[in-house]
mmCIF file of C-alpha atoms and ligand atoms in Angstrom:
data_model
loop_
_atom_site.group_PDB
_atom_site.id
_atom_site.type_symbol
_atom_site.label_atom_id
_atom_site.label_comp_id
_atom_site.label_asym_id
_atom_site.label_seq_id
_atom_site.Cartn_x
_atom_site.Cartn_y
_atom_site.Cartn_z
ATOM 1 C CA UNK A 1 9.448 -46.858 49.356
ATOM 2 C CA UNK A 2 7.312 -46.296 46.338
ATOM 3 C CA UNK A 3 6.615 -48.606 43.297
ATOM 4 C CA UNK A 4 4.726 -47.124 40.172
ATOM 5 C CA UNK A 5 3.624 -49.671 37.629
ATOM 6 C CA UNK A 6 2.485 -49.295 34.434
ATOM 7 C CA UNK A 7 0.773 -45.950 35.377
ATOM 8 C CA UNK A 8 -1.259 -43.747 32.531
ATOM 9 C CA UNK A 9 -2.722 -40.500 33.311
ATOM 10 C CA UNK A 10 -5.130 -38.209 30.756
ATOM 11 C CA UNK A 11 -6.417 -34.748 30.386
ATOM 12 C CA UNK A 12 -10.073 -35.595 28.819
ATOM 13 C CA UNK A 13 -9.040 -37.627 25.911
ATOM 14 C CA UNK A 14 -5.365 -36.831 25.797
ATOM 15 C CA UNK A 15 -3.065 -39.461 27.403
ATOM 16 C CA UNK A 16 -0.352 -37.481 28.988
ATOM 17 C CA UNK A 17 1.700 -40.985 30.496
ATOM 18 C CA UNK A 18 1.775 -44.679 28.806
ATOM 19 C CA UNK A 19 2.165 -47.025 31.369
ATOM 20 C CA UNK A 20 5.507 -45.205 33.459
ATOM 21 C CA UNK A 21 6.556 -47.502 36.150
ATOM 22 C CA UNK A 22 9.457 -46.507 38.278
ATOM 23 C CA UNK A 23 10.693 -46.910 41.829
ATOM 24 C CA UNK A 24 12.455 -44.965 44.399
ATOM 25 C CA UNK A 25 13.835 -46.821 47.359
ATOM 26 C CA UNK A 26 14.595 -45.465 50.699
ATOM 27 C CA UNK A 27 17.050 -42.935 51.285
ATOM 28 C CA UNK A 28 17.693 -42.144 47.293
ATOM 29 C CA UNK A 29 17.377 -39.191 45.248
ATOM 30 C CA UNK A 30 15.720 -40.287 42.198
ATOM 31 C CA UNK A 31 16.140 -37.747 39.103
ATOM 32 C CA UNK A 32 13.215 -37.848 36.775
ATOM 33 C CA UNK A 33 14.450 -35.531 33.664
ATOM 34 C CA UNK A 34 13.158 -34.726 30.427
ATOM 35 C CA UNK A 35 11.626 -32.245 28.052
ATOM 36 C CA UNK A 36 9.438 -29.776 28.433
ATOM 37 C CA UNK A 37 5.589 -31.274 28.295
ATOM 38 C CA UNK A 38 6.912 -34.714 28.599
ATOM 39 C CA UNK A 39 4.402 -34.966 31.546
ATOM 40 C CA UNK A 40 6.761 -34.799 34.660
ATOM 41 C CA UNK A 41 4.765 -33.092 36.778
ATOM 42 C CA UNK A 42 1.849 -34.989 35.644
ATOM 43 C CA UNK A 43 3.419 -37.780 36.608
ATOM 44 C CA UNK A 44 4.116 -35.912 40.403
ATOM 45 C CA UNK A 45 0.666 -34.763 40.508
ATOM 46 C CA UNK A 46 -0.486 -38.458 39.877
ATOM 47 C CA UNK A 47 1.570 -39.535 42.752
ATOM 48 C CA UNK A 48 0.531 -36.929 44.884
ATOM 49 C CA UNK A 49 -3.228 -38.028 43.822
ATOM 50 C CA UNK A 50 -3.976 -34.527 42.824
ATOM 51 C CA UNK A 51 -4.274 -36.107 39.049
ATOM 52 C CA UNK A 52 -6.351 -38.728 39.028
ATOM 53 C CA UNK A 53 -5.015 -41.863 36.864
ATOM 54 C CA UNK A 54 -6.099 -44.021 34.139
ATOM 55 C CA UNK A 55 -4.197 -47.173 34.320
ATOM 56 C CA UNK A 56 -1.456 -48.397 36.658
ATOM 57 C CA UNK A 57 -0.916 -48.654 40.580
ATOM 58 C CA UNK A 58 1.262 -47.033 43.146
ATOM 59 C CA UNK A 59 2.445 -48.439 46.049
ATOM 60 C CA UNK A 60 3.736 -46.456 49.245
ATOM 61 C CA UNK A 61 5.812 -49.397 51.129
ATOM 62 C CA UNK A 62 4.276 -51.853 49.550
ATOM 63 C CA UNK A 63 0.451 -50.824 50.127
ATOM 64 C CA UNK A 64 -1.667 -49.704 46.902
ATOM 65 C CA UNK A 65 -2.591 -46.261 47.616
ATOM 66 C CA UNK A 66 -3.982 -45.354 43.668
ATOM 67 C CA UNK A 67 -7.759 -45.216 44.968
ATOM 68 C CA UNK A 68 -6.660 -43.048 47.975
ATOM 69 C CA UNK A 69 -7.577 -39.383 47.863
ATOM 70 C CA UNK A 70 -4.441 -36.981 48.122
ATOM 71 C CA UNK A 71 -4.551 -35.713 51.675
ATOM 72 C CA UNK A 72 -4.924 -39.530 52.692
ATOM 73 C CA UNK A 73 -1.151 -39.758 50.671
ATOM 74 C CA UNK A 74 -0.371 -36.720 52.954
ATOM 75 C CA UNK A 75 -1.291 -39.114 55.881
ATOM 76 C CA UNK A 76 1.218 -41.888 54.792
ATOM 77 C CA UNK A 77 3.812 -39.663 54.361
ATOM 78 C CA UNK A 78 3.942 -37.831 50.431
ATOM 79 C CA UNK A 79 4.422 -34.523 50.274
ATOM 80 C CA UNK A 80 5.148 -32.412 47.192
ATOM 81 C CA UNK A 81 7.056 -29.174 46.711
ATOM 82 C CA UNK A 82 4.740 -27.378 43.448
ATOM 83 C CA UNK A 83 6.299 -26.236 40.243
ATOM 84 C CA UNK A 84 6.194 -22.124 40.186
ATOM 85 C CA UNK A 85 6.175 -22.008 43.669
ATOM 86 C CA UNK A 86 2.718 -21.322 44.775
ATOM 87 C CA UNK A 87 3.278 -20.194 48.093
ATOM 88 C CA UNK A 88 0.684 -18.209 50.105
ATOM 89 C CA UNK A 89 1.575 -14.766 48.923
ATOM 90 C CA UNK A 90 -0.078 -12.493 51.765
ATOM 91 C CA UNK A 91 0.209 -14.579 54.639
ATOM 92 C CA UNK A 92 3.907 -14.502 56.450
ATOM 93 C CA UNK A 93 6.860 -16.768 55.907
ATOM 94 C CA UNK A 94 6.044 -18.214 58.954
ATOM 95 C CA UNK A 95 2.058 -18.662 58.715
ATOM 96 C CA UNK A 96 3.152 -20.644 55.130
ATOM 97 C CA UNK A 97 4.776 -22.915 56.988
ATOM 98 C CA UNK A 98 2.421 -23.784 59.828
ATOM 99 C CA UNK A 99 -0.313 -24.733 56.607
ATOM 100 C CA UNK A 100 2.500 -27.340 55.844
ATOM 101 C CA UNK A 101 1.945 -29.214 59.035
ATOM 102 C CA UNK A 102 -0.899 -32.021 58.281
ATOM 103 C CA UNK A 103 -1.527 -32.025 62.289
ATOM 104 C CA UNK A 104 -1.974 -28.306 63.039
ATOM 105 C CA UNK A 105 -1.545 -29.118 66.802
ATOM 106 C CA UNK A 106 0.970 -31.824 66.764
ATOM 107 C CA UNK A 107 3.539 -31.993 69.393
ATOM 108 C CA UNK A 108 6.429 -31.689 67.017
ATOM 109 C CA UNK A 109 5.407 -28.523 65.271
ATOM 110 C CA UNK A 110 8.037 -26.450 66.765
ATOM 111 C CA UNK A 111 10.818 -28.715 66.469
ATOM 112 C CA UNK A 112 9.505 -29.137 62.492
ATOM 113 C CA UNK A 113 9.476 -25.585 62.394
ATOM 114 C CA UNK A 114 12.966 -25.310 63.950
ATOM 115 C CA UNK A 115 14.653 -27.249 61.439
ATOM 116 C CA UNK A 116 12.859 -25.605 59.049
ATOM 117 C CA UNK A 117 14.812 -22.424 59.435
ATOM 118 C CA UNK A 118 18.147 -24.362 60.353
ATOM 119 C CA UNK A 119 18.209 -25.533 57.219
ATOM 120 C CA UNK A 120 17.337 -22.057 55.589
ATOM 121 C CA UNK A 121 17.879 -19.713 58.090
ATOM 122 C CA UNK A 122 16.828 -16.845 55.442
ATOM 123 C CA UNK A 123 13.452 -17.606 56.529
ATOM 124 C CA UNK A 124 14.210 -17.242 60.063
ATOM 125 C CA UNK A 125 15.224 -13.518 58.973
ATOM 126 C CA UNK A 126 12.141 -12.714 57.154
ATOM 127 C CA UNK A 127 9.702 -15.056 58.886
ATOM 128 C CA UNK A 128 7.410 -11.966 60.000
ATOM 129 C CA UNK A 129 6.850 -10.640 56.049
ATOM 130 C CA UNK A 130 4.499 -11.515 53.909
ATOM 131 C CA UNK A 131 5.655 -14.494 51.246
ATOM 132 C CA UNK A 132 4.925 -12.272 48.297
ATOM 133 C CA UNK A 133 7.917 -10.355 49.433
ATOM 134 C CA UNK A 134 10.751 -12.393 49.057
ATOM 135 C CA UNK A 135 12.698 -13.153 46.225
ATOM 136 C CA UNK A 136 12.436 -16.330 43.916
ATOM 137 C CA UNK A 137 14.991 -18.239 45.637
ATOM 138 C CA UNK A 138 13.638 -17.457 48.713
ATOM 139 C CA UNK A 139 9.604 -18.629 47.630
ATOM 140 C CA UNK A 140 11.584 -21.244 46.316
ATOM 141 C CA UNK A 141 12.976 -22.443 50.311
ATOM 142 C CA UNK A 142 9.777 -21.914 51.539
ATOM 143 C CA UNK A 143 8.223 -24.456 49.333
ATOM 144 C CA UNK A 144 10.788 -27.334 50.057
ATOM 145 C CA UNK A 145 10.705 -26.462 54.131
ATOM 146 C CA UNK A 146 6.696 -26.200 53.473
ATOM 147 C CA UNK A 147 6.563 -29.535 52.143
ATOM 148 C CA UNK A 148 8.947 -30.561 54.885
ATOM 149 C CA UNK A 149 6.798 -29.323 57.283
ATOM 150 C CA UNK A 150 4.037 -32.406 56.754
ATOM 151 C CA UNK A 151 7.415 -34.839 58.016
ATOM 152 C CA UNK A 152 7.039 -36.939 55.149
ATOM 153 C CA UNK A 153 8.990 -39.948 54.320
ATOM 154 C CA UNK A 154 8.837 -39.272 50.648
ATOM 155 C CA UNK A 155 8.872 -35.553 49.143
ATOM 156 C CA UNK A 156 8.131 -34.828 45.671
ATOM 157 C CA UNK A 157 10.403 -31.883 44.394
ATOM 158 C CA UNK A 158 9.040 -30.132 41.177
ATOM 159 C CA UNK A 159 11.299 -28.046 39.346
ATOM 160 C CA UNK A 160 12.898 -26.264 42.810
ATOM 161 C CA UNK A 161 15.416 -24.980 40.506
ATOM 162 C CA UNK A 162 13.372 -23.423 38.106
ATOM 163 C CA UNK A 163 14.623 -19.323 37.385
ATOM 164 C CA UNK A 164 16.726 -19.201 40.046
ATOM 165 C CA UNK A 165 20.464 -17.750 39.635
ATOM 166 C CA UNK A 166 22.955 -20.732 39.315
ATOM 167 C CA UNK A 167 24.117 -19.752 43.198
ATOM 168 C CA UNK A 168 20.972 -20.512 44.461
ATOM 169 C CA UNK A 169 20.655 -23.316 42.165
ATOM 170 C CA UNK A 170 23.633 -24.791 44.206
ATOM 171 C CA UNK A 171 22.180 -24.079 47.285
ATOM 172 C CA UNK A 172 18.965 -25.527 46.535
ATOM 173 C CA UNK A 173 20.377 -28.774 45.225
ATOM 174 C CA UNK A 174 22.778 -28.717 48.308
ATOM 175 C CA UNK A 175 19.652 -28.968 50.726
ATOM 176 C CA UNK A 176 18.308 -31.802 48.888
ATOM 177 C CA UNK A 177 21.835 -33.531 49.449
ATOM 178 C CA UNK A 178 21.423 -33.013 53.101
ATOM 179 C CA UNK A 179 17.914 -34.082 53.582
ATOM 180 C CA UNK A 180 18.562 -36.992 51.277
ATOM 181 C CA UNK A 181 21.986 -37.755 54.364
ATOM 182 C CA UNK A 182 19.382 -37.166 56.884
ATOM 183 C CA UNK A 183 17.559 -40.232 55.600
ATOM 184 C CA UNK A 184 14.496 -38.821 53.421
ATOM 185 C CA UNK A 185 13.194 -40.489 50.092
ATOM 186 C CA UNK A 186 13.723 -37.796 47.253
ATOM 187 C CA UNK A 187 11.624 -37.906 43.614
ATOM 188 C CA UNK A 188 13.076 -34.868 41.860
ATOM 189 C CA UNK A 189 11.848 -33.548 38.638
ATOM 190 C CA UNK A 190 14.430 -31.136 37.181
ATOM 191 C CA UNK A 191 14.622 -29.729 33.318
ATOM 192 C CA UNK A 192 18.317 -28.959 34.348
ATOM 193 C CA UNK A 193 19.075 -32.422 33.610
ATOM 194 C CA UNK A 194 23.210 -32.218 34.306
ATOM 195 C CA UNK A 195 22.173 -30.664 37.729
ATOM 196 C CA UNK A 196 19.461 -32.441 38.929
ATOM 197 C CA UNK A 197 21.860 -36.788 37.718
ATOM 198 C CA UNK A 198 25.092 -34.556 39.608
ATOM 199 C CA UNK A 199 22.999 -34.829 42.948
ATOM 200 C CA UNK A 200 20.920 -38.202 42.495
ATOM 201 C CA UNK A 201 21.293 -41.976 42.695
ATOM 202 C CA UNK A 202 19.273 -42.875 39.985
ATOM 203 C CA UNK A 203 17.911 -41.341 37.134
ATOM 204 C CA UNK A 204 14.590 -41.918 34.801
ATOM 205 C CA UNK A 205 13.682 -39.809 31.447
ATOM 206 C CA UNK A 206 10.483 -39.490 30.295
ATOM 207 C CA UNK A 207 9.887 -38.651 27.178
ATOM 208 C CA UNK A 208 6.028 -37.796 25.516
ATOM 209 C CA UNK A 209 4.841 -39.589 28.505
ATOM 210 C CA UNK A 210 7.146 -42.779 27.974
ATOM 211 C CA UNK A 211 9.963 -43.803 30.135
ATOM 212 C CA UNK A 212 12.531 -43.737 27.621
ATOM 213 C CA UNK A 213 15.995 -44.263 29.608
ATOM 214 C CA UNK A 214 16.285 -45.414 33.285
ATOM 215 C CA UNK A 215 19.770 -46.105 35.136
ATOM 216 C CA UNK A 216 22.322 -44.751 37.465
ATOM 217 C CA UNK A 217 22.650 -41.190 37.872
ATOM 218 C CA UNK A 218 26.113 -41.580 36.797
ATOM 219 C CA UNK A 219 25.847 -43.708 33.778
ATOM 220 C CA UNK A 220 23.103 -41.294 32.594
ATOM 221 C CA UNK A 221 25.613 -38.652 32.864
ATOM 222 C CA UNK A 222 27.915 -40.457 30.779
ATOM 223 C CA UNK A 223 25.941 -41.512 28.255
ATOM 224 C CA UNK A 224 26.494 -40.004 24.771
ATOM 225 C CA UNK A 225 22.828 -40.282 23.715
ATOM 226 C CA UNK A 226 21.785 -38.502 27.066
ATOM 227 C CA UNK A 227 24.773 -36.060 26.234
ATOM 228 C CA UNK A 228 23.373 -34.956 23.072
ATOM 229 C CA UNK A 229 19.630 -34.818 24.050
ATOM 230 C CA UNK A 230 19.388 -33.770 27.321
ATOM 231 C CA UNK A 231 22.815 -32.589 28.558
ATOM 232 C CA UNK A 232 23.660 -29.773 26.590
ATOM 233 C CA UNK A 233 26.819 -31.269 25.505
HETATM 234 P P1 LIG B 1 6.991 -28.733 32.145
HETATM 235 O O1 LIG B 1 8.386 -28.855 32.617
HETATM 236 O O2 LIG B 1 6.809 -27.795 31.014
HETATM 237 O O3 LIG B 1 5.998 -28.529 33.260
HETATM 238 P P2 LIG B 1 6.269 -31.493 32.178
HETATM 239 O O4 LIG B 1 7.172 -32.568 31.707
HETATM 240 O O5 LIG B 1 6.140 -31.301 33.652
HETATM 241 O O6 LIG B 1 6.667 -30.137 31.501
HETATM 242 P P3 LIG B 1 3.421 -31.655 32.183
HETATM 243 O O7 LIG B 1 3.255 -30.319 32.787
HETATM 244 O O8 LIG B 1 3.141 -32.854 33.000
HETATM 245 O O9 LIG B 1 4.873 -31.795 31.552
HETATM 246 O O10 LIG B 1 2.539 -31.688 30.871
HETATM 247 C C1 LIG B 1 2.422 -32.847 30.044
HETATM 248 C C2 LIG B 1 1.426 -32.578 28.936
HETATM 249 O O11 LIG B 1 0.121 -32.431 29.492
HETATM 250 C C3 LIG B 1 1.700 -31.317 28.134
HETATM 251 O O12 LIG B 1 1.427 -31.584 26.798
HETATM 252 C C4 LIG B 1 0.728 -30.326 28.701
HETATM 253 O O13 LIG B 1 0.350 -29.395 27.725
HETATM 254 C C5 LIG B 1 -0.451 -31.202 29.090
HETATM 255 N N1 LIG B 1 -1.183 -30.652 30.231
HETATM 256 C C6 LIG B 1 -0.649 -30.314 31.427
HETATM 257 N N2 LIG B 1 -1.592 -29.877 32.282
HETATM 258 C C7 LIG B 1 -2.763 -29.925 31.606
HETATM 259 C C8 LIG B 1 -4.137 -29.615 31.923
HETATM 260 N N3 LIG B 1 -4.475 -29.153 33.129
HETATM 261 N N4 LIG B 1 -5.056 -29.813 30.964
HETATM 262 C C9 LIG B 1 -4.716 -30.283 29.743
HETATM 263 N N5 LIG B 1 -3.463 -30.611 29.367
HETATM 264 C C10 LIG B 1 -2.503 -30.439 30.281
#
């Protein structure tokens, strides 16, 4: 689904990512991990082509889509779930997700919209109120079903468990698991390392914008040296 290859990105003069390649095939949940500033969501905003790059391609299916501006991406099917939230604070639950759909008047709005709230059906609740009012968690959902809103075949996750209580955590993660059964193409960047390789196929950490480990989400959990540095243990 997508191929990045030797991709570098800058701020100015500073080089945030050396030549990061990775790939993410249909249907997985790809972990990228690592510490904070290593240039994760950089390396999501590259993708999205909200960062422009230095060096490197990406391919969506095969196709190069690194000269492509980012609601073009949105077009072929990327859509990314920001760090801190950033949903539309005044406008309703509701109106939030509507601005997610890249067709306003396509024919499957409502049945995008339905799921939407299946899968959270706290939004169905407070879909009337204005998104500044609900909780983090609950900003948190309407991000994700946001993003899902575009019906993309590959969703960027930033952080989505960033602040949030360890129940929510679970029930955040747990939605990922089902989307990822329903068939969609998961990058998730996650500082909760252990969490984030629990619920993915494969894992990548970057580290000062290097890819410094790559392998099964499994092995990566087992691994002494990703024990000591990333997993707490
Ligand atoms: P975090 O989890 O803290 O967001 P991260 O791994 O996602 O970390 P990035 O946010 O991609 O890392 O940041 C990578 C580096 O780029 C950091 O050193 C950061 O200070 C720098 N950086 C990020 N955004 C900008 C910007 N707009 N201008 C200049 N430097 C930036």
């Amino acid at each position: 689904m997508l191929t990045v290859e030797g991709l570098s990105s800058a701020y100015g003069r500073i080089v945030v990512l050396h030549e990061v390649s990775l790939t993410v095939a249909q249907g997985e949940i790809v972990a990228l991990v690592g510490s904070n500033g290593a240039g994760k969501t950089t390396l999501l905003r590259t993708i999205s082509g909200v960062q422009p790059l230095t060096g490197g391609r990406i391919l969506l299916k095969g196709r190069p889509i690194e000269r492509m501006p980012a609601h073009a991406r949105v077009g072929l099917g990327i859509a990314q779930s920001p760090e801190g939230r950033q949903v539309f604070g005044p406008l309703s639950v509701e109106d939030n997700l509507r601005l997610g759909a890249f067709r306003r008047q396509d024919a499957g709005l409502a049945e995008r919209l339905a799921q939407a709230y299946a899968m959270f059906p706290i939004l169905w609740e407070k879909r009337a109120i204005p998104a500044m009012s609900l909780s983090g968690g609950q900003q948190q959902m309407l991000a994700i079903a946001r993003a899902l809103m575009a019906a993309p075949k590959l969703l960027l996750l930033d952080e989505p468990s960033l602040g949030l209580a360890p129940l929510l955590v679970d029930q955040i993660l747990n939605a990922v698991v089902s989307l990822r059964d329903q068939g969609m193409t998961i990058l998730l960047v996650e500082q909760n390392a252990s969490a984030a390789l629990a619920i993915a196929d494969r894992g990548y950490v970057l580290e000062t914008g290097k890819m410094v480990h790559q392998g099964a989400a499994q092995s990566l959990l087992t691994d002494p040296r990703m024990q000591a540095a990333y997993l707490g243990l």
